[in-house]
Short mmCIF file of C-alpha atoms and ligand atoms in Angstrom, two decimals:
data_model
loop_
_atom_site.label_atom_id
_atom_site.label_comp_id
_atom_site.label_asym_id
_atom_site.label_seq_id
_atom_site.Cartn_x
_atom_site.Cartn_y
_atom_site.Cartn_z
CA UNK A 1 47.03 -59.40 -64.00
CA UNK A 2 47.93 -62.81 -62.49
CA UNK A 3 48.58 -63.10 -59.16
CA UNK A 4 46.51 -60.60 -57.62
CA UNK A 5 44.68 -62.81 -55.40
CA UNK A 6 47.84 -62.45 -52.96
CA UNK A 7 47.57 -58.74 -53.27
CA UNK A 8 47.42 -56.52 -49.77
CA UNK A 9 46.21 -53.21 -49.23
CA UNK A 10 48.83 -50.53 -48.40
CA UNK A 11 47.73 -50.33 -45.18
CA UNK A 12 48.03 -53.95 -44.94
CA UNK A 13 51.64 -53.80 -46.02
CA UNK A 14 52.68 -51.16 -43.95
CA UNK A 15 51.31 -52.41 -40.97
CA UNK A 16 53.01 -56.17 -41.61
CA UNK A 17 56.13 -54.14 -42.42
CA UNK A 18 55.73 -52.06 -39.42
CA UNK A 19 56.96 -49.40 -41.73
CA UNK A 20 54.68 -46.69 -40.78
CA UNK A 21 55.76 -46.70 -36.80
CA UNK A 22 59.37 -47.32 -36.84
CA UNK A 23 60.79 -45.45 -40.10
CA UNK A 24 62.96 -46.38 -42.77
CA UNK A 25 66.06 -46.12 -40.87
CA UNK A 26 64.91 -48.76 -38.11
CA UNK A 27 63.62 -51.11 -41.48
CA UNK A 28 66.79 -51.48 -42.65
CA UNK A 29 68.40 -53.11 -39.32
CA UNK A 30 65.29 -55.00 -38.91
CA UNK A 31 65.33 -56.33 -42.61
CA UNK A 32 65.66 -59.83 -41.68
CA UNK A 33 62.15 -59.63 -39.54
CA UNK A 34 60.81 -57.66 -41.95
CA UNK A 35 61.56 -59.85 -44.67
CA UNK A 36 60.39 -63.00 -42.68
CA UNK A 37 56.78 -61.15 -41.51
CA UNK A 38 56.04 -60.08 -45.63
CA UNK A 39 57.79 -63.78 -47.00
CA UNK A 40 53.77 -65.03 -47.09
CA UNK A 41 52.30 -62.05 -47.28
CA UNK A 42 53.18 -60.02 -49.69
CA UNK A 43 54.52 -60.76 -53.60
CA UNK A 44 54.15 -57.80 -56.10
CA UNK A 45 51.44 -59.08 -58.63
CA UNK A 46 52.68 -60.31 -61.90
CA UNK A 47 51.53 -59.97 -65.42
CA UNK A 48 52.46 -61.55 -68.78
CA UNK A 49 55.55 -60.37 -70.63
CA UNK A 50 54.24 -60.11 -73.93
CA UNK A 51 54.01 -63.52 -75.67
CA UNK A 52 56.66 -64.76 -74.54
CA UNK A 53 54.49 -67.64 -71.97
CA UNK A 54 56.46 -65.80 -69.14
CA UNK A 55 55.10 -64.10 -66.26
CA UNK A 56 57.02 -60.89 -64.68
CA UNK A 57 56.17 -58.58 -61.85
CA UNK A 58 54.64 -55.40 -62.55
CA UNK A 59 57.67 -54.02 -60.80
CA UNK A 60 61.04 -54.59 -61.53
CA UNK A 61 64.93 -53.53 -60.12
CA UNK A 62 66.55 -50.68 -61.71
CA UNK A 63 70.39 -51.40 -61.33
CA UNK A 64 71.97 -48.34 -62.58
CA UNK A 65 73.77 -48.14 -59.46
CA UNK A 66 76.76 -49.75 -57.65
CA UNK A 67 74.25 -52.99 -56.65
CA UNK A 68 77.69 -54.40 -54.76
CA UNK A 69 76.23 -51.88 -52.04
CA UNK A 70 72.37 -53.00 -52.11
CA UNK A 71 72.91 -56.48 -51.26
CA UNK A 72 70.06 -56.32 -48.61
CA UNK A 73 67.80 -54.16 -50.92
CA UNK A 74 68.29 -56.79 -53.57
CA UNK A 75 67.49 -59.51 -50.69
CA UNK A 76 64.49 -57.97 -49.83
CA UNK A 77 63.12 -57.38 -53.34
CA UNK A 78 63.60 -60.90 -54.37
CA UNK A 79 60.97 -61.27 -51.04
CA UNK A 80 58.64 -59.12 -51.78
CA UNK A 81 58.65 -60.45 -55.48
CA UNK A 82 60.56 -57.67 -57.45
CA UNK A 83 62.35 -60.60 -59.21
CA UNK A 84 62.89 -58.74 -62.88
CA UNK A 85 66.42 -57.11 -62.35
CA UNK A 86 67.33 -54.58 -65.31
CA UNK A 87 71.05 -53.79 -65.85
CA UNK A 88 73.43 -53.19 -68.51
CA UNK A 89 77.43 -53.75 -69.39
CA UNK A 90 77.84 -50.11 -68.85
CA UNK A 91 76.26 -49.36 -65.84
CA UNK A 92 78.55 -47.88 -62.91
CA UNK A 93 81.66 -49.13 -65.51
CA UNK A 94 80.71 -52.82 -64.57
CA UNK A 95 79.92 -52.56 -60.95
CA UNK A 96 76.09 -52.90 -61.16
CA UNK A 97 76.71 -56.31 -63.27
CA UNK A 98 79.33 -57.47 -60.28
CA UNK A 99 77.22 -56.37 -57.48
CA UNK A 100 74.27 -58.42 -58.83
CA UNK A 101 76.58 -61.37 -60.00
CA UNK A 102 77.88 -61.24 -56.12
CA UNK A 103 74.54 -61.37 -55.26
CA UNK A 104 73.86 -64.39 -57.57
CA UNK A 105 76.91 -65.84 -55.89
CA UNK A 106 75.51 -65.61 -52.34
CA UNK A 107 71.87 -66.89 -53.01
CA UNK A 108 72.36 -69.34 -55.89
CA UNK A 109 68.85 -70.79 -55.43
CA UNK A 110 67.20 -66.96 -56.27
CA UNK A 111 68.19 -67.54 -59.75
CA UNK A 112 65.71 -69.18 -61.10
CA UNK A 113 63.11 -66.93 -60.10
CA UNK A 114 64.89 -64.08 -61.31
CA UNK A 115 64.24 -62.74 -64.89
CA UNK A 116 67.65 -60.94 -65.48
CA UNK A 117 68.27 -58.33 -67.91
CA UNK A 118 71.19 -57.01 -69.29
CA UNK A 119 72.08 -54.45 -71.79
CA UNK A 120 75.28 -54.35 -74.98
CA UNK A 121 75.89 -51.31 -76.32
CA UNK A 122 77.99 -52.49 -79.34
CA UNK A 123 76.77 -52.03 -82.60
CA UNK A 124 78.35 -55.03 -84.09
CA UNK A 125 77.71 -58.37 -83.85
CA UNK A 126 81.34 -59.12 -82.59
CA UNK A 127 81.45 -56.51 -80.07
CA UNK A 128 77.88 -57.83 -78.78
CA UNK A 129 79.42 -61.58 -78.08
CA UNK A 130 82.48 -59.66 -76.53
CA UNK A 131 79.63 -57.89 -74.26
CA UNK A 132 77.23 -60.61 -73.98
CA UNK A 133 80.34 -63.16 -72.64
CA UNK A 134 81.78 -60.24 -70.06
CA UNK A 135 78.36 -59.91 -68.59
CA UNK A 136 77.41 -63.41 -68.44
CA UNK A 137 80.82 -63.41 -66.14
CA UNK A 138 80.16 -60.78 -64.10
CA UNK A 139 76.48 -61.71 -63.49
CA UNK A 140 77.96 -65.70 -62.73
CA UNK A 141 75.64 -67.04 -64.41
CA UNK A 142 75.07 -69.38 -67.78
CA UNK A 143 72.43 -67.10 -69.01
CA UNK A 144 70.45 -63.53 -69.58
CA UNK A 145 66.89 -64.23 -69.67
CA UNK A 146 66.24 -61.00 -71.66
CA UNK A 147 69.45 -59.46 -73.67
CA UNK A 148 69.14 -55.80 -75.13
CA UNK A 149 70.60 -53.70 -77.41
CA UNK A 150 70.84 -50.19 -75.70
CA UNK A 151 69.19 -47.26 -76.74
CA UNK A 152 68.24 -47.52 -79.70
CA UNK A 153 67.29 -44.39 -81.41
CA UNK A 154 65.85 -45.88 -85.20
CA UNK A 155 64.11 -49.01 -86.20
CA UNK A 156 67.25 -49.29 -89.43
CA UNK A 157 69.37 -50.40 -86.62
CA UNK A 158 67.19 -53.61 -86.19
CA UNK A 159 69.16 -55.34 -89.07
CA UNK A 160 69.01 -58.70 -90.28
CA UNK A 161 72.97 -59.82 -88.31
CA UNK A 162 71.50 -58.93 -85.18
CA UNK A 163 68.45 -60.96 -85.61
CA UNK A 164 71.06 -64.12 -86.69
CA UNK A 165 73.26 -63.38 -83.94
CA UNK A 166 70.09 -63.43 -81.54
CA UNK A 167 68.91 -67.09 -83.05
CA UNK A 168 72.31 -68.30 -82.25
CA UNK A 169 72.66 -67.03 -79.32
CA UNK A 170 69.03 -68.52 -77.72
CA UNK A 171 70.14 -72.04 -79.87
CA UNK A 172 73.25 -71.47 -77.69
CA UNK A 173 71.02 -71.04 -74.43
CA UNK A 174 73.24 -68.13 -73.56
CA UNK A 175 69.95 -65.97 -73.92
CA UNK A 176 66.15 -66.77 -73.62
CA UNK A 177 65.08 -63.53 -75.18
CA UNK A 178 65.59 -60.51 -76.99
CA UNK A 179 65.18 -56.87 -77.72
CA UNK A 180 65.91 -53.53 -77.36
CA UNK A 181 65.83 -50.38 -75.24
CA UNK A 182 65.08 -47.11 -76.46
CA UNK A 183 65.10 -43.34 -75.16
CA UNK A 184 64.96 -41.82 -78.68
CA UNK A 185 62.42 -42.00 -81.26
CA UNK A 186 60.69 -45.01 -79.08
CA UNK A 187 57.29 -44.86 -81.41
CA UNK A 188 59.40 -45.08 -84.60
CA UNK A 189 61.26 -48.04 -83.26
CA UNK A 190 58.55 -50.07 -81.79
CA UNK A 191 56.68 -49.75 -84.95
CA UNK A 192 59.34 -51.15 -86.50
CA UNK A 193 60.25 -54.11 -84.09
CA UNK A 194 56.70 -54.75 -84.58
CA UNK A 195 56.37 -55.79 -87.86
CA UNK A 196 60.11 -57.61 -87.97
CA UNK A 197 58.75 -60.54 -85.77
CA UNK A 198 62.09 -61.29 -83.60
CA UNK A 199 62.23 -58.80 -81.12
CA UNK A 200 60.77 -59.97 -77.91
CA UNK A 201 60.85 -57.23 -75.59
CA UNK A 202 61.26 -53.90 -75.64
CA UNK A 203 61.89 -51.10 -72.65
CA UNK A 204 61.01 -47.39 -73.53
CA UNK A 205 60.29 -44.35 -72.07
CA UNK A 206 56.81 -44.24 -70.71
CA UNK A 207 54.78 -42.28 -68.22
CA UNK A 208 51.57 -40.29 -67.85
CA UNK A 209 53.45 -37.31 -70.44
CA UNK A 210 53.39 -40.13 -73.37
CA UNK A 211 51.80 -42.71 -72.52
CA UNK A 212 48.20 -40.63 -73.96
CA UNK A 213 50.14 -39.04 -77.56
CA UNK A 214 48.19 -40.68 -80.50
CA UNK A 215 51.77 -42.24 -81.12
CA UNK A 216 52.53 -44.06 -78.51
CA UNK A 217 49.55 -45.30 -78.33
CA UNK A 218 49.79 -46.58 -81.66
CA UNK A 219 52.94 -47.57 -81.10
CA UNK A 220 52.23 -50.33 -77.52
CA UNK A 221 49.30 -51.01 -79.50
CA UNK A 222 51.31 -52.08 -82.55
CA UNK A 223 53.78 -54.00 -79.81
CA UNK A 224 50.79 -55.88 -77.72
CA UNK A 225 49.69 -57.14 -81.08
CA UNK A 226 53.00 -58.36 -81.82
CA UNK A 227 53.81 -59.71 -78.92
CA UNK A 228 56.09 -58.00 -78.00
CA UNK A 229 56.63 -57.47 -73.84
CA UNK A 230 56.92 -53.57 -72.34
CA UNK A 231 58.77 -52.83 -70.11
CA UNK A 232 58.23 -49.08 -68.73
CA UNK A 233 61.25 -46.65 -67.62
CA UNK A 234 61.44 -43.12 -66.85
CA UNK A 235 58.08 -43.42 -65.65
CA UNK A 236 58.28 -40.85 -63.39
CA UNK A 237 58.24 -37.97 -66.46
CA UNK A 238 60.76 -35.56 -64.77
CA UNK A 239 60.42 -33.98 -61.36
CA UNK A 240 58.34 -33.51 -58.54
CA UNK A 241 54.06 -32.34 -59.09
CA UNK A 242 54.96 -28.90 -58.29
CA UNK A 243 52.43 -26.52 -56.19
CA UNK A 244 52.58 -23.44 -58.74
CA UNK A 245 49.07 -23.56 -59.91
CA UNK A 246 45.75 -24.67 -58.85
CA UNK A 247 45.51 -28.07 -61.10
CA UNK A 248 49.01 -29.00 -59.31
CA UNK A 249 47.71 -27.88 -56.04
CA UNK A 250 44.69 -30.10 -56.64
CA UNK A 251 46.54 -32.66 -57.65
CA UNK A 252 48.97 -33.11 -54.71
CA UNK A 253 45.55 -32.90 -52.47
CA UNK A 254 44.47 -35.27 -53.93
CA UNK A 255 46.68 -38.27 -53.77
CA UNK A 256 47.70 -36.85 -50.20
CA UNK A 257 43.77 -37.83 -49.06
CA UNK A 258 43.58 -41.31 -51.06
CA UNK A 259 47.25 -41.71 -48.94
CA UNK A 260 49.80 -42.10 -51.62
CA UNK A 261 52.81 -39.76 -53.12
CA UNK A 262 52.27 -37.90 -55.89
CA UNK A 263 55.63 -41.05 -57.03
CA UNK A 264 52.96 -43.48 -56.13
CA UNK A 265 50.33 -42.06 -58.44
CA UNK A 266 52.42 -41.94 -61.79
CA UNK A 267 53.79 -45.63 -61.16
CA UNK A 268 49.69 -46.46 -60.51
CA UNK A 269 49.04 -44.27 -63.91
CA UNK A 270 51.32 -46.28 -65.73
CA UNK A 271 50.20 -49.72 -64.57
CA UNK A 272 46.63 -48.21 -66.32
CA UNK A 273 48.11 -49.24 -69.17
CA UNK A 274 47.24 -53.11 -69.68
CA UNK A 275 50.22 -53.58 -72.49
CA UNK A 276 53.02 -52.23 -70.11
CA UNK A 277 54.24 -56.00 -67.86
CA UNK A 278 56.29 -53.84 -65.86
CA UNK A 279 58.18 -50.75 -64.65
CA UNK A 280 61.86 -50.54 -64.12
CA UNK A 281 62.56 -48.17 -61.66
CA UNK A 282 65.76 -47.51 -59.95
CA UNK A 283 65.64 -48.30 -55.84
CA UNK A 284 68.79 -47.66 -54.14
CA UNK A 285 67.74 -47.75 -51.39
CA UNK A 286 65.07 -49.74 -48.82
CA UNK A 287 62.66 -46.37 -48.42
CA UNK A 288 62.31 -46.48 -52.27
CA UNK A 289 61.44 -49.79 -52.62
CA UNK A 290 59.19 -50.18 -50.25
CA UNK A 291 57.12 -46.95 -51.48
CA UNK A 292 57.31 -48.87 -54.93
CA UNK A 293 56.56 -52.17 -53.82
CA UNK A 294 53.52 -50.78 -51.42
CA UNK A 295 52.08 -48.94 -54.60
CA UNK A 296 52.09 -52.10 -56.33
CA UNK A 297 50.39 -53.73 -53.96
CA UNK A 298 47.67 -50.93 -53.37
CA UNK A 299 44.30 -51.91 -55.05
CA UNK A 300 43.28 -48.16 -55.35
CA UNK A 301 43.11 -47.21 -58.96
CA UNK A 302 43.01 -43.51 -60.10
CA UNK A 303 39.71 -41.88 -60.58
CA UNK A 304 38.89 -40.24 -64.56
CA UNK A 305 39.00 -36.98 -62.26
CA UNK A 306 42.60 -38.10 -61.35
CA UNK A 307 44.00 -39.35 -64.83
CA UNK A 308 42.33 -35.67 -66.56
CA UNK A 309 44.52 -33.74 -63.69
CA UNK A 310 47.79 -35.63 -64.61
CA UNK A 311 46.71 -35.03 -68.38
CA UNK A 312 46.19 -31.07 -67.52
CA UNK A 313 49.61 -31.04 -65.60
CA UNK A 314 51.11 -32.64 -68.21
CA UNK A 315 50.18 -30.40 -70.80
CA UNK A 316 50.95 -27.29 -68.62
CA UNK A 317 54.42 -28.56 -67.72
CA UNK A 318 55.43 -29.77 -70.91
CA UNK A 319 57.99 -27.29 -72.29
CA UNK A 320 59.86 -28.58 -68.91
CA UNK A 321 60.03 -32.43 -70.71
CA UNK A 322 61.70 -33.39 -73.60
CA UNK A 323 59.95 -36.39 -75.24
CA UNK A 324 62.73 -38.16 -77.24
CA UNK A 325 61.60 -37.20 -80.73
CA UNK A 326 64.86 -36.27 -81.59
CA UNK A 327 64.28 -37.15 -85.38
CA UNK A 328 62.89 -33.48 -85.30
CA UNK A 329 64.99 -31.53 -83.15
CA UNK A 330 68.07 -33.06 -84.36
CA UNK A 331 67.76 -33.08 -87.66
CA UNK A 332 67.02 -29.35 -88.26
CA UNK A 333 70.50 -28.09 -86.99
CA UNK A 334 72.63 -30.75 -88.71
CA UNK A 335 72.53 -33.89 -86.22
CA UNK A 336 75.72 -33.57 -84.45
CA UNK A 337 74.48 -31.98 -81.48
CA UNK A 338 72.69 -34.79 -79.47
CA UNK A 339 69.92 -32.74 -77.95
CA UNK A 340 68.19 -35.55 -76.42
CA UNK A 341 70.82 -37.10 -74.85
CA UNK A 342 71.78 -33.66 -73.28
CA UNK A 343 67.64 -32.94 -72.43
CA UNK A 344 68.06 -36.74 -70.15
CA UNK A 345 71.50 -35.54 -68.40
CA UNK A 346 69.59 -32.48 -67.23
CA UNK A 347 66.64 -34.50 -66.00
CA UNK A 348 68.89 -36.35 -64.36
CA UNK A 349 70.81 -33.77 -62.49
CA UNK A 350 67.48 -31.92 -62.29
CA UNK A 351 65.01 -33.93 -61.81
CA UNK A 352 66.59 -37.16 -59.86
CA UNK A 353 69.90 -35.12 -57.93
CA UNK A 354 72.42 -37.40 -59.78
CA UNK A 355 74.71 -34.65 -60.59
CA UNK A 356 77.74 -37.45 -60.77
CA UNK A 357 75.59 -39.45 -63.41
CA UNK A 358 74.60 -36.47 -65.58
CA UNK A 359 78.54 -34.64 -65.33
CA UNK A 360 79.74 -38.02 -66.49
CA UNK A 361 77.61 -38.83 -69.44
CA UNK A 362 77.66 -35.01 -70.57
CA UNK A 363 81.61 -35.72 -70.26
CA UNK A 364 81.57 -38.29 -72.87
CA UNK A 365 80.41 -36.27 -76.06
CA UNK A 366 83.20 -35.81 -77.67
CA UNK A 367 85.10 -32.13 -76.81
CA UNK A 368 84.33 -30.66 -80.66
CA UNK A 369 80.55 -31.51 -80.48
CA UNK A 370 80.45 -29.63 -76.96
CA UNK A 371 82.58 -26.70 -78.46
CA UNK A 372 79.89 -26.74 -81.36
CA UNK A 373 77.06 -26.80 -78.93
CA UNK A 374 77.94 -23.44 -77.70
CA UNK A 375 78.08 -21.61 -81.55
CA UNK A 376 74.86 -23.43 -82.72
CA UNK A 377 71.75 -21.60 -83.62
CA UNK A 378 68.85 -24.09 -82.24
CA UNK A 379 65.51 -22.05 -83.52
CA UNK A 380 64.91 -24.28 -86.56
CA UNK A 381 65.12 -27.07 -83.84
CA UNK A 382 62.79 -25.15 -81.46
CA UNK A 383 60.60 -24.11 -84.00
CA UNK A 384 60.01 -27.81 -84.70
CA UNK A 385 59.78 -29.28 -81.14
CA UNK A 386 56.50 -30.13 -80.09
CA UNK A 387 57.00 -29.93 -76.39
CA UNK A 388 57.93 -25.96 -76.96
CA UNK A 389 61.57 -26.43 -75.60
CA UNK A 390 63.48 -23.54 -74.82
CA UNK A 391 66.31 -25.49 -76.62
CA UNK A 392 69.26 -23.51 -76.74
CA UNK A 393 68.47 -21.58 -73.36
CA UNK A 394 68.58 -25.00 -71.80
CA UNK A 395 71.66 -26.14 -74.22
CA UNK A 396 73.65 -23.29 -72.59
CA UNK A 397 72.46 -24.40 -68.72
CA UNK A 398 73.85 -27.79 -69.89
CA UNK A 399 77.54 -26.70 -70.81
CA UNK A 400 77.22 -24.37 -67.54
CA UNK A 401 75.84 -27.05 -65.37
CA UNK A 402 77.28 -30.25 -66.44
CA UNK A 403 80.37 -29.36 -68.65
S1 SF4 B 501 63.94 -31.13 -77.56
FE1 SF4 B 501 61.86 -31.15 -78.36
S2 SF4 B 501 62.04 -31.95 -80.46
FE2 SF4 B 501 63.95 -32.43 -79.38
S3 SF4 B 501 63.68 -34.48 -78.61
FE3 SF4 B 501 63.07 -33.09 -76.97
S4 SF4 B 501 60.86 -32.79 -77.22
FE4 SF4 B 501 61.61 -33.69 -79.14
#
């Protein structure tokens, strides 16, 4: 980890911040004092993004969100160091992309420092210039340090005209880098992008559920070795650490006496993971990024005793997570229905509150594959799913809930 000879202790941090007397609401009408006091002091650490010979920080911006309203949050991150913004043509229909191009706008010197990310969702080479050209607008700006294709969901749609149109594009210096993200089928895809040698980075689902599966472990392992650079999202692996049983009640003691959020400790079990350079989280907000940024600065590591007690919750709460291995699920009932998709609208609704963001992507599956949701019969697809779903229970609560 480079860098971490400017790290502070939490304490440290909350004390420069003053965070701990006067409260999130006073922070963000003293944000200018604030920023000024931390300017020195504190700079999230950094670590190598793959092999790429470029540093990031170990946290980065999550902009699936209107950023035209987080102009100060974005302020302050740049501050503290949180200088590897993720965001995406679709995002908020464009608005993230504008919010952080106004941004750009305002504080044209921040640009260098910031490793920007942005996402296409065509599957053609045409449609990604069309994307890759609207977003280079809307960010104002000449280039995309890191340029994804979004959500990928198998390693066949790494084809040869994408890697050509990616050559021409760095040639062109409209990108620096490029890769992929992935919600579905991450292991099979990273395998793949491993052995193709042009994919330069690569954000997947990650977090203390999978980060320990033989898979995925192969899988980073196969990446690192590649040189490929990880970035982590959904790392928080669904809701809250309940207090139902006694491993979740021990667990929530826990942290609570080493004086983090049970939030804090899965970022801090993530950042175990030496091949992950960072985690994009979303932070709409200044509370949220200054419990993220203080975590990254905290020096405490999790105990074994700690890591085996995520491990046990895991494993007791994991017919509430859907993994993404929708090669299984999916396949067994004909591959229409897109049960993973569906599984990440209820987490969001569920998990994060963002009814608006789950109603709206449930809305977009087209009206005959939600009309064939209801008739399906989903055993062969639970009888295959490794987490022990209650797929079509849950299938149901997703037409009820979101439809
Ligand atoms: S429902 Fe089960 S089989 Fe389907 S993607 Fe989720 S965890 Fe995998």
């Amino acid at each position: 980890m480079a860098d971490s000879n400017r790290l502070l202790s939490r304490r440290d941090f909350l004390k420069n911040t003053a965070a701990g007397a006067i409260g999130a609401t006073a922070m963000l009408t003293t944000c200018q004092a604030t920023a000024k006091a931390t300017d020195v002091a504190a700079q999230v650490p950094q670590r190598p993004f793959g092999s790429t010979g470029i540093d990031v920080p170990i946290l980065s911006f999550g902009g699936s969100l209107n950023t035209s309203l987080s102009m100060l949050v974005l302020n302050q991150a740049v501050k503290w160091g949180v200088t590897y913004w993720d965001t995406a043509n679709s995002y908020m229909g464009g608005r993230s992309e504008k919010g952080m191009g106004k941004y750009l706008e305002k504080f044209p010197a921040d640009r260098q420092r910031i490793f920007l990310v942005t996402k296409t969702h065509a599957w053609d080479t045409e449609g990604m210039s069309r994307d890759l050209n609207l977003s280079l607008e809307r960010l104002q700006t000449d280039y995309i340090d890191l340029y994804f294709m979004h959500s990928v969901s198998s390693g066949s749609e790494l084809t040869d005209d994408k890697k050509a149109w990616a050559e021409k594009k760095k040639a062109d210096g409209k990108i620096r880098l490029f890769g992929f993200s992935t919600h579905s089928n991450m292991e099979e895809c990273m395998l793949t992008a491993s052995r193709l040698g042009w994919i330069d980075g690569i954000m997947m689902s990650y977090n203390y559920r999978l980060m320990h599966t033989d898979e995925m472990q192969q899988a980073t392992d196969a990446c690192a070795r590649a040189g490929i650079g990880l970035t982590a999202m959904k790392s928080q692996g669904g809701g809250q650490v309940r207090t139902d049983t006694q491993s979740e009640l021990e667990l929530a003691g826990r942290y609570m006496k080493k004086g983090f959020t049970d939030a804090q400790a899965r970022l801090k079990a993530v950042w175990e993971s030496p091949h992950i350079a960072s985690i994009c989280t979303e932070m709409p907000n200044m509370t949220l990024l200054m419990s993220n940024v203080a975590a990254a600065l905290d020096k405490t590591t999790l105990s074994a005793r700690d890591l085996n007690l995520l491990q046990q919750y895991a494993c007791e709460t994991r017919s509430s997570y859907c993994s993404g291995c929708t090669a299984i699920c999916e396949s067994a009932i004909d591959g229409d229905v897109p049960i993973g998709d569906v599984m990440r609208y209820l987490m969001y609704a569920r998990s994060y509150g963002d009814h608006h963001r789950a109603r709206a992507q449930f809305q977009k599956i087209p009206l005959h594959i939600r009309r064939k949701m209801k008739g399906t019969d989903y055993k062969p697809a639970e009888q295959g799913c490794p987490q022990k779903m209650a797929i079509g229970q849950l299938m149901r609560q997703a037409l009820e809930e979101l439809g």
